[in-house]
């Protein structure tokens, strides 16, 4: 048998040692990898469990909030059972009414001074064309129990407005509310009594109007109506249809001139009756608007409804209305204009911001196009207006557009980081007062006209007008 050489033997042993060492190292490596994989799996499991836990906590929090809101609105709806005890009597007009686009609701109570109910109704009908009247119903709610006053009032209405009664455009009802859960705090002040009567009348009026129309316009019995007011209302409604709103204000008065969705009336009536009778109704309306997530008023300018008698009973004290201030001419603060629209006819986008007869022509603006004014210094804007097209034949309008006000200016590119919507253009125009949320930024740095749908024709942007808050002259002198 041949003998193996000692060198070969040592080489074989060395290879065995190398293989064994490699296997040991590989084993350690595999164990480390397996341990790492296990640690990673445990980590992923922990992350997954944490994620599930976070999702569960978030879901519970959301569910809790939803339950709170549902509980609140359930309480509101449950309180409306008091309206089952309401009694209505039709005093003039047909009790059955076809559903219309708009109900104009007028609430009236006796006054110690001369009543303006008949004047209010005359002004309303005189400001409405025959075509306008086809789309609206005038609903008058009388809530006093004095039979003499009721009979005389109905006789006066019938004598003056019989054609409107016979045509089904006018309905006069009397309402009584019994068993109200709205508590009284025994407030014998003149304002407290007035608020209580007003709240009861308003609840009766809105409750009766629930199924009469799609929208509801509220008026008091002391209101003068501007000519062609209905055109302002009718054109605004489709423009705002896709946007969230609770009330649209066509007046600076605290209650009159506000338009609501009729579907919101029952909730507002329930909301009214949750509070003591002597709490001012206009304050509750503001709270209701906030509750339904309209954070600021939406007020069109100029007003189309005005207080008829400015010195009427307790009105200046109990209902301190914001009067339409004469803001004078716009003062467009200095700024730079940018646009991604196609201009033509040698017009410049800056022309739309000049307060003169110049204007800016753009060719077939597309959805997403904009005209942006970046102000040199932040300003408190109190009113804005946009004019497009031709004032004579209403051609070349920007039919689909919105105006936004921006804050938090950025240097490159020049624009603002955040914007708030003022509103959509109505028939190519916009003129609105500007309001700010409590504790919100009140200094504006950008004014943006945004195209919301493409146009297949040229558009003429006449002017963007801006009114800013001017410091009081005496305050300026003290500086």
Short mmCIF file of C-alpha atoms in Angstrom, two decimals:
data_model
loop_
_atom_site.label_atom_id
_atom_site.label_comp_id
_atom_site.label_asym_id
_atom_site.label_seq_id
_atom_site.Cartn_x
_atom_site.Cartn_y
_atom_site.Cartn_z
CA UNK A 1 0.00 0.00 0.00
CA UNK A 2 1.55 3.33 -0.90
CA UNK A 3 2.34 5.73 1.93
CA UNK A 4 1.05 9.28 2.04
CA UNK A 5 3.65 11.99 2.18
CA UNK A 6 3.73 14.03 5.44
CA UNK A 7 3.39 17.32 3.48
CA UNK A 8 0.28 16.11 1.73
CA UNK A 9 -1.16 15.03 5.06
CA UNK A 10 -0.59 18.41 6.60
CA UNK A 11 -2.15 20.11 3.52
CA UNK A 12 -5.25 17.97 3.83
CA UNK A 13 -5.58 18.76 7.52
CA UNK A 14 -5.15 22.45 6.82
CA UNK A 15 -7.92 22.37 4.21
CA UNK A 16 -10.16 20.56 6.67
CA UNK A 17 -9.44 23.19 9.28
CA UNK A 18 -10.20 25.93 6.73
CA UNK A 19 -13.48 24.28 5.74
CA UNK A 20 -14.42 23.77 9.38
CA UNK A 21 -13.56 27.38 10.22
CA UNK A 22 -15.57 28.54 7.22
CA UNK A 23 -18.53 26.46 8.35
CA UNK A 24 -18.26 27.89 11.86
CA UNK A 25 -18.04 31.45 10.52
CA UNK A 26 -20.90 30.75 8.12
CA UNK A 27 -22.91 29.36 11.01
CA UNK A 28 -22.28 32.46 13.08
CA UNK A 29 -23.14 34.61 10.06
CA UNK A 30 -26.33 32.69 9.40
CA UNK A 31 -27.29 32.86 13.06
CA UNK A 32 -26.64 36.60 13.06
CA UNK A 33 -28.70 37.05 9.89
CA UNK A 34 -31.47 34.91 11.28
CA UNK A 35 -31.38 36.92 14.49
CA UNK A 36 -31.40 40.14 12.47
CA UNK A 37 -34.32 38.89 10.41
CA UNK A 38 -36.13 37.94 13.60
CA UNK A 39 -35.39 41.34 15.11
CA UNK A 40 -36.60 43.00 11.91
CA UNK A 41 -39.73 40.86 11.92
CA UNK A 42 -40.34 41.73 15.56
CA UNK A 43 -39.72 45.41 14.74
CA UNK A 44 -42.14 45.25 11.80
CA UNK A 45 -44.65 43.49 14.01
CA UNK A 46 -44.28 46.19 16.63
CA UNK A 47 -44.61 48.89 13.96
CA UNK A 48 -47.67 47.16 12.56
CA UNK A 49 -49.18 46.89 16.02
CA UNK A 50 -48.34 50.53 16.75
CA UNK A 51 -49.84 51.55 13.41
CA UNK A 52 -52.99 49.59 14.17
CA UNK A 53 -53.11 51.12 17.63
CA UNK A 54 -52.68 54.65 16.24
CA UNK A 55 -55.36 53.99 13.61
CA UNK A 56 -57.64 52.61 16.29
CA UNK A 57 -57.07 55.64 18.54
CA UNK A 58 -57.64 58.01 15.60
CA UNK A 59 -60.77 56.13 14.58
CA UNK A 60 -62.07 56.23 18.14
CA UNK A 61 -61.36 59.97 18.29
CA UNK A 62 -63.10 60.57 14.97
CA UNK A 63 -66.02 58.39 16.04
CA UNK A 64 -66.22 60.30 19.30
CA UNK A 65 -66.36 63.61 17.44
CA UNK A 66 -68.99 62.27 15.06
CA UNK A 67 -71.02 61.02 18.01
CA UNK A 68 -70.74 64.41 19.68
CA UNK A 69 -71.95 66.16 16.53
CA UNK A 70 -74.72 63.63 16.04
CA UNK A 71 -75.72 63.99 19.67
CA UNK A 72 -75.79 67.77 19.32
CA UNK A 73 -77.87 67.72 16.15
CA UNK A 74 -80.12 65.01 17.56
CA UNK A 75 -80.84 67.27 20.51
CA UNK A 76 -81.54 70.08 18.06
CA UNK A 77 -83.94 67.93 16.07
CA UNK A 78 -85.64 66.56 19.19
CA UNK A 79 -86.34 70.08 20.40
CA UNK A 80 -88.30 70.72 17.22
CA UNK A 81 -91.13 68.56 18.57
CA UNK A 82 -92.45 71.75 20.18
CA UNK A 83 -93.45 72.84 16.69
CA UNK A 84 -95.99 70.04 16.65
CA UNK A 85 -97.98 72.29 18.95
CA UNK A 86 -97.94 75.15 16.48
CA UNK A 87 -101.21 76.43 15.07
CA UNK A 88 -101.41 78.07 11.66
CA UNK A 89 -104.37 79.85 10.08
CA UNK A 90 -104.33 80.94 6.45
CA UNK A 91 -105.64 84.51 6.41
CA UNK A 92 -105.21 85.29 2.71
CA UNK A 93 -104.13 83.24 -0.28
CA UNK A 94 -104.22 79.56 -1.20
CA UNK A 95 -102.99 77.06 1.38
CA UNK A 96 -101.66 74.74 -1.34
CA UNK A 97 -98.64 76.18 -3.13
CA UNK A 98 -96.54 74.64 -5.90
CA UNK A 99 -92.85 74.44 -5.04
CA UNK A 100 -90.96 77.48 -6.26
CA UNK A 101 -87.35 78.54 -6.47
CA UNK A 102 -87.57 81.20 -3.75
CA UNK A 103 -89.80 82.05 -0.81
CA UNK A 104 -89.59 85.63 0.44
CA UNK A 105 -90.56 85.36 4.08
CA UNK A 106 -91.70 88.50 5.95
CA UNK A 107 -92.34 88.34 9.69
CA UNK A 108 -94.38 91.06 11.36
CA UNK A 109 -95.43 91.91 14.92
CA UNK A 110 -97.34 94.95 16.23
CA UNK A 111 -95.30 98.06 16.94
CA UNK A 112 -96.01 100.90 19.34
CA UNK A 113 -95.26 103.24 16.44
CA UNK A 114 -96.54 103.12 12.86
CA UNK A 115 -96.05 99.76 11.18
CA UNK A 116 -94.20 99.58 7.86
CA UNK A 117 -95.47 96.15 6.78
CA UNK A 118 -97.59 97.50 3.91
CA UNK A 119 -94.76 99.77 2.77
CA UNK A 120 -92.37 96.82 2.88
CA UNK A 121 -94.70 94.70 0.75
CA UNK A 122 -95.32 97.53 -1.72
CA UNK A 123 -91.60 98.11 -2.12
CA UNK A 124 -91.02 94.39 -2.68
CA UNK A 125 -93.68 93.99 -5.36
CA UNK A 126 -92.72 97.22 -7.11
CA UNK A 127 -89.13 96.01 -7.34
CA UNK A 128 -90.22 92.71 -8.95
CA UNK A 129 -91.14 92.18 -12.58
CA UNK A 130 -93.95 89.89 -13.73
CA UNK A 131 -91.35 87.35 -14.79
CA UNK A 132 -89.65 87.54 -11.38
CA UNK A 133 -92.91 86.86 -9.58
CA UNK A 134 -93.34 83.55 -11.41
CA UNK A 135 -90.39 82.11 -9.50
CA UNK A 136 -91.13 83.36 -6.00
CA UNK A 137 -93.76 83.26 -3.29
CA UNK A 138 -94.20 86.08 -0.79
CA UNK A 139 -95.08 84.60 2.61
CA UNK A 140 -96.20 86.97 5.39
CA UNK A 141 -96.33 85.66 8.96
CA UNK A 142 -98.47 87.49 11.53
CA UNK A 143 -97.97 86.24 15.09
CA UNK A 144 -99.91 88.61 17.35
CA UNK A 145 -103.05 87.47 19.16
CA UNK A 146 -104.88 90.82 19.06
CA UNK A 147 -107.92 90.14 16.81
CA UNK A 148 -108.43 93.83 16.05
CA UNK A 149 -104.88 94.23 14.80
CA UNK A 150 -105.07 90.98 12.83
CA UNK A 151 -108.37 91.83 11.12
CA UNK A 152 -107.24 95.33 10.21
CA UNK A 153 -103.88 94.13 8.90
CA UNK A 154 -105.44 91.39 6.75
CA UNK A 155 -108.05 93.84 5.41
CA UNK A 156 -105.31 96.29 4.44
CA UNK A 157 -103.24 93.59 2.74
CA UNK A 158 -106.25 92.24 0.85
CA UNK A 159 -107.24 95.70 -0.31
CA UNK A 160 -103.79 96.59 -1.65
CA UNK A 161 -102.50 93.26 -2.95
CA UNK A 162 -105.56 91.29 -4.08
CA UNK A 163 -104.13 90.61 -7.60
CA UNK A 164 -101.09 88.94 -6.03
CA UNK A 165 -103.29 86.94 -3.65
CA UNK A 166 -105.50 85.73 -6.50
CA UNK A 167 -102.51 84.79 -8.65
CA UNK A 168 -101.04 82.69 -5.84
CA UNK A 169 -97.99 84.89 -5.37
CA UNK A 170 -98.90 86.08 -1.87
CA UNK A 171 -99.79 84.01 1.17
CA UNK A 172 -100.63 85.51 4.58
CA UNK A 173 -100.75 83.22 7.61
CA UNK A 174 -101.16 83.59 11.36
CA UNK A 175 -99.15 81.39 13.68
CA UNK A 176 -99.12 80.58 17.38
CA UNK A 177 -96.39 78.60 19.11
CA UNK A 178 -97.30 76.69 22.27
CA UNK A 179 -95.18 74.77 24.76
CA UNK A 180 -91.87 76.23 23.65
CA UNK A 181 -88.83 74.85 25.42
CA UNK A 182 -86.97 78.08 24.80
CA UNK A 183 -86.58 79.38 28.32
CA UNK A 184 -87.17 82.95 29.34
CA UNK A 185 -84.94 84.61 31.91
CA UNK A 186 -87.72 86.97 33.01
CA UNK A 187 -86.03 89.78 31.16
CA UNK A 188 -88.42 92.71 31.19
CA UNK A 189 -86.13 95.04 29.23
CA UNK A 190 -87.48 96.46 25.96
CA UNK A 191 -84.80 94.65 23.97
CA UNK A 192 -85.47 91.35 25.73
CA UNK A 193 -89.17 91.53 24.89
CA UNK A 194 -88.39 92.48 21.30
CA UNK A 195 -85.94 89.59 20.89
CA UNK A 196 -88.49 87.16 22.31
CA UNK A 197 -91.25 88.29 19.92
CA UNK A 198 -88.84 88.27 17.01
CA UNK A 199 -87.55 84.77 17.77
CA UNK A 200 -91.06 83.34 18.03
CA UNK A 201 -92.16 84.98 14.77
CA UNK A 202 -89.02 83.82 13.00
CA UNK A 203 -89.45 80.22 14.16
CA UNK A 204 -93.09 80.20 13.02
CA UNK A 205 -92.23 81.73 9.65
CA UNK A 206 -89.36 79.37 8.84
CA UNK A 207 -91.25 76.32 10.05
CA UNK A 208 -94.15 77.12 7.71
CA UNK A 209 -91.77 77.65 4.76
CA UNK A 210 -90.02 74.26 5.00
CA UNK A 211 -91.49 72.74 1.82
CA UNK A 212 -92.42 75.79 -0.23
CA UNK A 213 -89.22 76.37 -2.23
CA UNK A 214 -85.56 75.55 -2.70
CA UNK A 215 -84.30 78.80 -1.17
CA UNK A 216 -85.61 81.18 1.48
CA UNK A 217 -85.09 84.96 1.68
CA UNK A 218 -85.74 86.57 5.06
CA UNK A 219 -87.14 90.09 5.44
CA UNK A 220 -88.45 92.06 8.37
CA UNK A 221 -91.47 94.39 8.19
CA UNK A 222 -89.35 97.53 7.94
CA UNK A 223 -87.45 97.00 4.68
CA UNK A 224 -87.08 98.93 1.45
CA UNK A 225 -86.19 96.86 -1.61
CA UNK A 226 -83.96 98.06 -4.45
CA UNK A 227 -85.23 97.66 -8.03
CA UNK A 228 -84.37 94.38 -9.77
CA UNK A 229 -83.19 92.84 -6.50
CA UNK A 230 -84.32 89.42 -7.64
CA UNK A 231 -81.84 89.39 -10.51
CA UNK A 232 -79.02 89.79 -7.98
CA UNK A 233 -80.33 86.87 -5.96
CA UNK A 234 -81.19 84.59 -8.88
CA UNK A 235 -77.82 85.01 -10.62
CA UNK A 236 -75.86 84.53 -7.39
CA UNK A 237 -77.52 81.22 -6.51
CA UNK A 238 -76.24 79.14 -9.48
CA UNK A 239 -72.79 80.72 -9.19
CA UNK A 240 -72.56 79.56 -5.56
CA UNK A 241 -74.32 76.23 -6.11
CA UNK A 242 -71.14 74.10 -6.05
CA UNK A 243 -69.65 75.96 -3.07
CA UNK A 244 -70.44 75.58 0.61
CA UNK A 245 -72.52 78.33 2.19
CA UNK A 246 -75.13 78.69 4.91
CA UNK A 247 -76.38 82.22 4.28
CA UNK A 248 -75.79 84.76 1.53
CA UNK A 249 -76.18 88.37 2.66
CA UNK A 250 -77.68 90.94 0.32
CA UNK A 251 -77.89 93.60 3.03
CA UNK A 252 -75.91 94.96 5.97
CA UNK A 253 -78.93 94.51 8.26
CA UNK A 254 -78.54 91.85 10.98
CA UNK A 255 -81.41 89.62 9.75
CA UNK A 256 -83.13 91.00 6.68
CA UNK A 257 -81.69 90.29 3.26
CA UNK A 258 -80.27 86.85 4.06
CA UNK A 259 -80.84 83.86 1.78
CA UNK A 260 -80.82 80.30 3.16
CA UNK A 261 -81.16 76.80 1.80
CA UNK A 262 -84.69 75.78 2.74
CA UNK A 263 -83.32 72.41 3.86
CA UNK A 264 -81.43 74.22 6.67
CA UNK A 265 -84.49 75.99 8.08
CA UNK A 266 -85.65 73.17 10.36
CA UNK A 267 -82.22 72.96 11.98
CA UNK A 268 -82.11 76.70 12.45
CA UNK A 269 -85.57 76.71 14.05
CA UNK A 270 -84.47 73.94 16.41
CA UNK A 271 -81.26 75.85 17.15
CA UNK A 272 -83.25 78.99 17.98
CA UNK A 273 -85.40 77.15 20.48
CA UNK A 274 -82.41 75.74 22.36
CA UNK A 275 -81.65 79.16 23.81
CA UNK A 276 -83.49 81.61 26.08
CA UNK A 277 -86.01 83.77 24.27
CA UNK A 278 -84.29 87.04 25.07
CA UNK A 279 -80.95 86.22 23.41
CA UNK A 280 -80.55 88.37 20.26
CA UNK A 281 -81.63 86.40 17.21
CA UNK A 282 -78.94 87.84 14.94
CA UNK A 283 -76.24 86.57 17.31
CA UNK A 284 -77.72 83.07 17.19
CA UNK A 285 -77.75 83.26 13.41
CA UNK A 286 -74.02 84.01 13.41
CA UNK A 287 -73.39 81.06 15.73
CA UNK A 288 -75.50 78.79 13.53
CA UNK A 289 -73.49 79.85 10.48
CA UNK A 290 -70.26 79.00 12.31
CA UNK A 291 -71.70 75.67 13.47
CA UNK A 292 -72.29 74.70 9.84
CA UNK A 293 -68.73 75.70 8.89
CA UNK A 294 -69.27 79.02 7.16
CA UNK A 295 -66.62 80.93 9.06
CA UNK A 296 -67.20 84.43 7.70
CA UNK A 297 -70.22 86.29 6.28
CA UNK A 298 -70.70 86.32 2.51
CA UNK A 299 -71.98 89.81 1.80
CA UNK A 300 -72.62 91.20 -1.65
CA UNK A 301 -72.22 94.88 -2.36
CA UNK A 302 -74.03 97.17 -2.77
CA UNK A 303 -76.96 96.18 -0.56
CA UNK A 304 -80.34 95.66 -2.22
CA UNK A 305 -82.33 95.83 1.04
CA UNK A 306 -82.35 98.79 3.43
CA UNK A 307 -83.99 99.70 6.71
CA UNK A 308 -87.03 101.81 5.93
CA UNK A 309 -87.37 103.64 9.25
CA UNK A 310 -84.00 104.18 10.87
CA UNK A 311 -85.58 105.63 14.00
CA UNK A 312 -88.06 102.85 14.66
CA UNK A 313 -88.85 101.30 18.02
CA UNK A 314 -85.64 100.30 19.87
CA UNK A 315 -84.03 99.34 16.56
CA UNK A 316 -80.84 101.35 16.89
CA UNK A 317 -80.30 100.06 20.43
CA UNK A 318 -81.44 96.46 20.06
CA UNK A 319 -80.33 95.86 16.48
CA UNK A 320 -77.17 97.87 15.83
CA UNK A 321 -76.98 97.35 12.08
CA UNK A 322 -73.87 97.91 10.05
CA UNK A 323 -74.71 100.77 7.77
CA UNK A 324 -73.44 100.71 4.21
CA UNK A 325 -70.45 102.98 4.51
CA UNK A 326 -69.44 105.13 1.61
CA UNK A 327 -66.00 103.71 0.96
CA UNK A 328 -65.38 106.12 -1.88
CA UNK A 329 -63.27 105.13 -4.85
CA UNK A 330 -61.02 102.06 -4.77
CA UNK A 331 -57.43 102.72 -3.80
CA UNK A 332 -55.63 99.75 -5.44
CA UNK A 333 -52.37 99.54 -3.46
CA UNK A 334 -49.13 99.23 -5.43
CA UNK A 335 -48.37 95.76 -6.72
CA UNK A 336 -47.05 93.65 -9.59
CA UNK A 337 -49.32 91.66 -11.90
CA UNK A 338 -48.48 88.17 -13.17
CA UNK A 339 -50.47 85.90 -15.48
CA UNK A 340 -50.19 82.68 -17.46
CA UNK A 341 -52.98 83.74 -19.83
CA UNK A 342 -52.35 84.52 -23.48
CA UNK A 343 -52.67 88.26 -24.08
CA UNK A 344 -53.42 89.87 -27.42
CA UNK A 345 -54.20 93.21 -29.07
CA UNK A 346 -51.11 94.64 -27.38
CA UNK A 347 -52.72 94.64 -23.96
CA UNK A 348 -50.79 94.14 -20.76
CA UNK A 349 -52.07 92.22 -17.71
CA UNK A 350 -51.14 95.24 -15.58
CA UNK A 351 -53.91 97.14 -17.39
CA UNK A 352 -56.52 95.13 -15.44
CA UNK A 353 -55.21 96.64 -12.21
CA UNK A 354 -54.94 100.25 -13.37
CA UNK A 355 -57.80 102.49 -12.22
CA UNK A 356 -58.44 103.95 -15.66
CA UNK A 357 -60.09 102.95 -18.93
CA UNK A 358 -57.42 100.41 -19.90
CA UNK A 359 -58.20 96.69 -19.83
CA UNK A 360 -56.61 93.33 -20.51
CA UNK A 361 -57.62 91.01 -23.35
CA UNK A 362 -56.88 87.30 -23.05
CA UNK A 363 -57.40 84.64 -25.70
CA UNK A 364 -59.56 81.64 -24.76
CA UNK A 365 -58.52 81.31 -21.09
CA UNK A 366 -58.16 77.74 -19.85
CA UNK A 367 -59.09 76.14 -16.56
CA UNK A 368 -56.32 76.91 -14.08
CA UNK A 369 -55.22 80.13 -15.78
CA UNK A 370 -54.86 83.06 -13.42
CA UNK A 371 -54.17 86.74 -13.09
CA UNK A 372 -52.25 87.41 -9.89
CA UNK A 373 -51.59 90.73 -8.17
CA UNK A 374 -48.74 90.59 -5.64
CA UNK A 375 -48.89 93.66 -3.42
CA UNK A 376 -45.71 95.55 -2.55
CA UNK A 377 -46.82 95.67 1.10
CA UNK A 378 -49.44 93.59 2.94
CA UNK A 379 -52.76 95.43 3.28
CA UNK A 380 -56.04 94.94 5.13
CA UNK A 381 -58.49 94.61 2.25
CA UNK A 382 -62.12 95.42 3.15
CA UNK A 383 -63.79 95.20 -0.25
CA UNK A 384 -62.98 93.84 -3.71
CA UNK A 385 -64.59 94.04 -7.13
CA UNK A 386 -63.93 92.45 -10.52
CA UNK A 387 -65.37 93.64 -13.82
CA UNK A 388 -65.10 91.62 -17.02
CA UNK A 389 -66.65 91.81 -20.48
CA UNK A 390 -68.60 94.68 -21.96
CA UNK A 391 -71.03 96.63 -19.79
CA UNK A 392 -73.25 97.32 -22.82
CA UNK A 393 -73.82 93.93 -24.44
CA UNK A 394 -72.33 91.62 -21.78
CA UNK A 395 -69.99 89.92 -24.25
CA UNK A 396 -66.49 88.57 -23.52
CA UNK A 397 -67.34 87.85 -19.88
CA UNK A 398 -65.25 85.62 -17.66
CA UNK A 399 -68.18 83.35 -16.86
CA UNK A 400 -66.27 80.79 -14.84
CA UNK A 401 -63.91 82.38 -12.36
CA UNK A 402 -63.20 82.89 -8.68
CA UNK A 403 -61.44 85.57 -6.67
CA UNK A 404 -59.07 84.58 -3.88
CA UNK A 405 -57.08 86.61 -1.37
CA UNK A 406 -53.67 85.32 -0.33
CA UNK A 407 -51.29 85.72 2.57
CA UNK A 408 -47.83 84.38 3.56
CA UNK A 409 -45.97 85.85 0.55
CA UNK A 410 -43.15 83.90 -1.11
CA UNK A 411 -40.19 85.44 -2.91
CA UNK A 412 -39.57 82.93 -5.70
CA UNK A 413 -41.75 82.58 -7.55
CA UNK A 414 -43.64 85.63 -6.36
CA UNK A 415 -46.94 84.35 -5.03
CA UNK A 416 -48.64 83.49 -1.74
CA UNK A 417 -48.53 80.22 0.15
CA UNK A 418 -52.15 80.33 1.33
CA UNK A 419 -55.40 81.63 -0.17
CA UNK A 420 -58.95 82.17 1.02
CA UNK A 421 -61.89 82.23 -1.36
CA UNK A 422 -63.86 85.46 -1.62
CA UNK A 423 -66.37 84.05 -4.07
CA UNK A 424 -67.19 83.13 -7.67
CA UNK A 425 -67.85 85.67 -10.37
CA UNK A 426 -71.56 86.20 -10.99
CA UNK A 427 -72.24 86.90 -14.66
CA UNK A 428 -68.62 87.93 -15.04
CA UNK A 429 -68.71 90.36 -12.11
CA UNK A 430 -67.92 90.34 -8.41
CA UNK A 431 -68.37 92.96 -5.72
CA UNK A 432 -68.14 91.78 -2.11
CA UNK A 433 -67.18 92.94 1.32
CA UNK A 434 -64.23 91.09 2.86
CA UNK A 435 -64.41 89.57 6.34
CA UNK A 436 -61.80 87.78 8.40
CA UNK A 437 -62.01 84.94 10.88
CA UNK A 438 -61.29 85.72 14.49
CA UNK A 439 -57.53 85.63 15.18
CA UNK A 440 -56.84 85.09 11.47
CA UNK A 441 -54.33 86.88 9.28
CA UNK A 442 -55.86 90.19 8.22
CA UNK A 443 -53.08 91.50 6.00
CA UNK A 444 -53.40 90.46 2.38
CA UNK A 445 -50.43 90.11 0.03
CA UNK A 446 -52.00 88.54 -3.08
CA UNK A 447 -55.18 88.99 -5.12
CA UNK A 448 -55.80 86.10 -7.50
CA UNK A 449 -58.37 85.86 -10.28
CA UNK A 450 -58.63 82.15 -11.11
CA UNK A 451 -60.27 80.62 -14.20
CA UNK A 452 -62.31 77.61 -13.06
CA UNK A 453 -63.45 76.34 -16.46
CA UNK A 454 -62.09 76.78 -19.98
CA UNK A 455 -63.58 79.39 -22.30
CA UNK A 456 -63.66 79.09 -26.09
CA UNK A 457 -63.76 82.82 -26.74
CA UNK A 458 -61.68 85.90 -25.87
CA UNK A 459 -62.25 87.45 -22.45
CA UNK A 460 -61.83 91.07 -21.51
CA UNK A 461 -60.79 91.75 -17.91
CA UNK A 462 -61.78 95.35 -17.32
CA UNK A 463 -60.68 96.04 -13.76
CA UNK A 464 -59.79 94.53 -10.44
CA UNK A 465 -60.72 97.05 -7.74
CA UNK A 466 -59.48 96.99 -4.17
CA UNK A 467 -60.54 99.00 -1.12
CA UNK A 468 -58.20 98.92 1.86
CA UNK A 469 -58.70 99.98 5.45
CA UNK A 470 -57.53 103.54 5.93
CA UNK A 471 -56.22 104.62 9.32
CA UNK A 472 -58.31 107.17 11.14
CA UNK A 473 -57.05 110.66 10.43
CA UNK A 474 -56.73 111.55 14.12
CA UNK A 475 -54.86 108.32 14.82
CA UNK A 476 -52.50 109.21 11.98
CA UNK A 477 -51.85 112.63 13.51
CA UNK A 478 -50.90 111.05 16.83
CA UNK A 479 -48.11 109.05 15.23
#
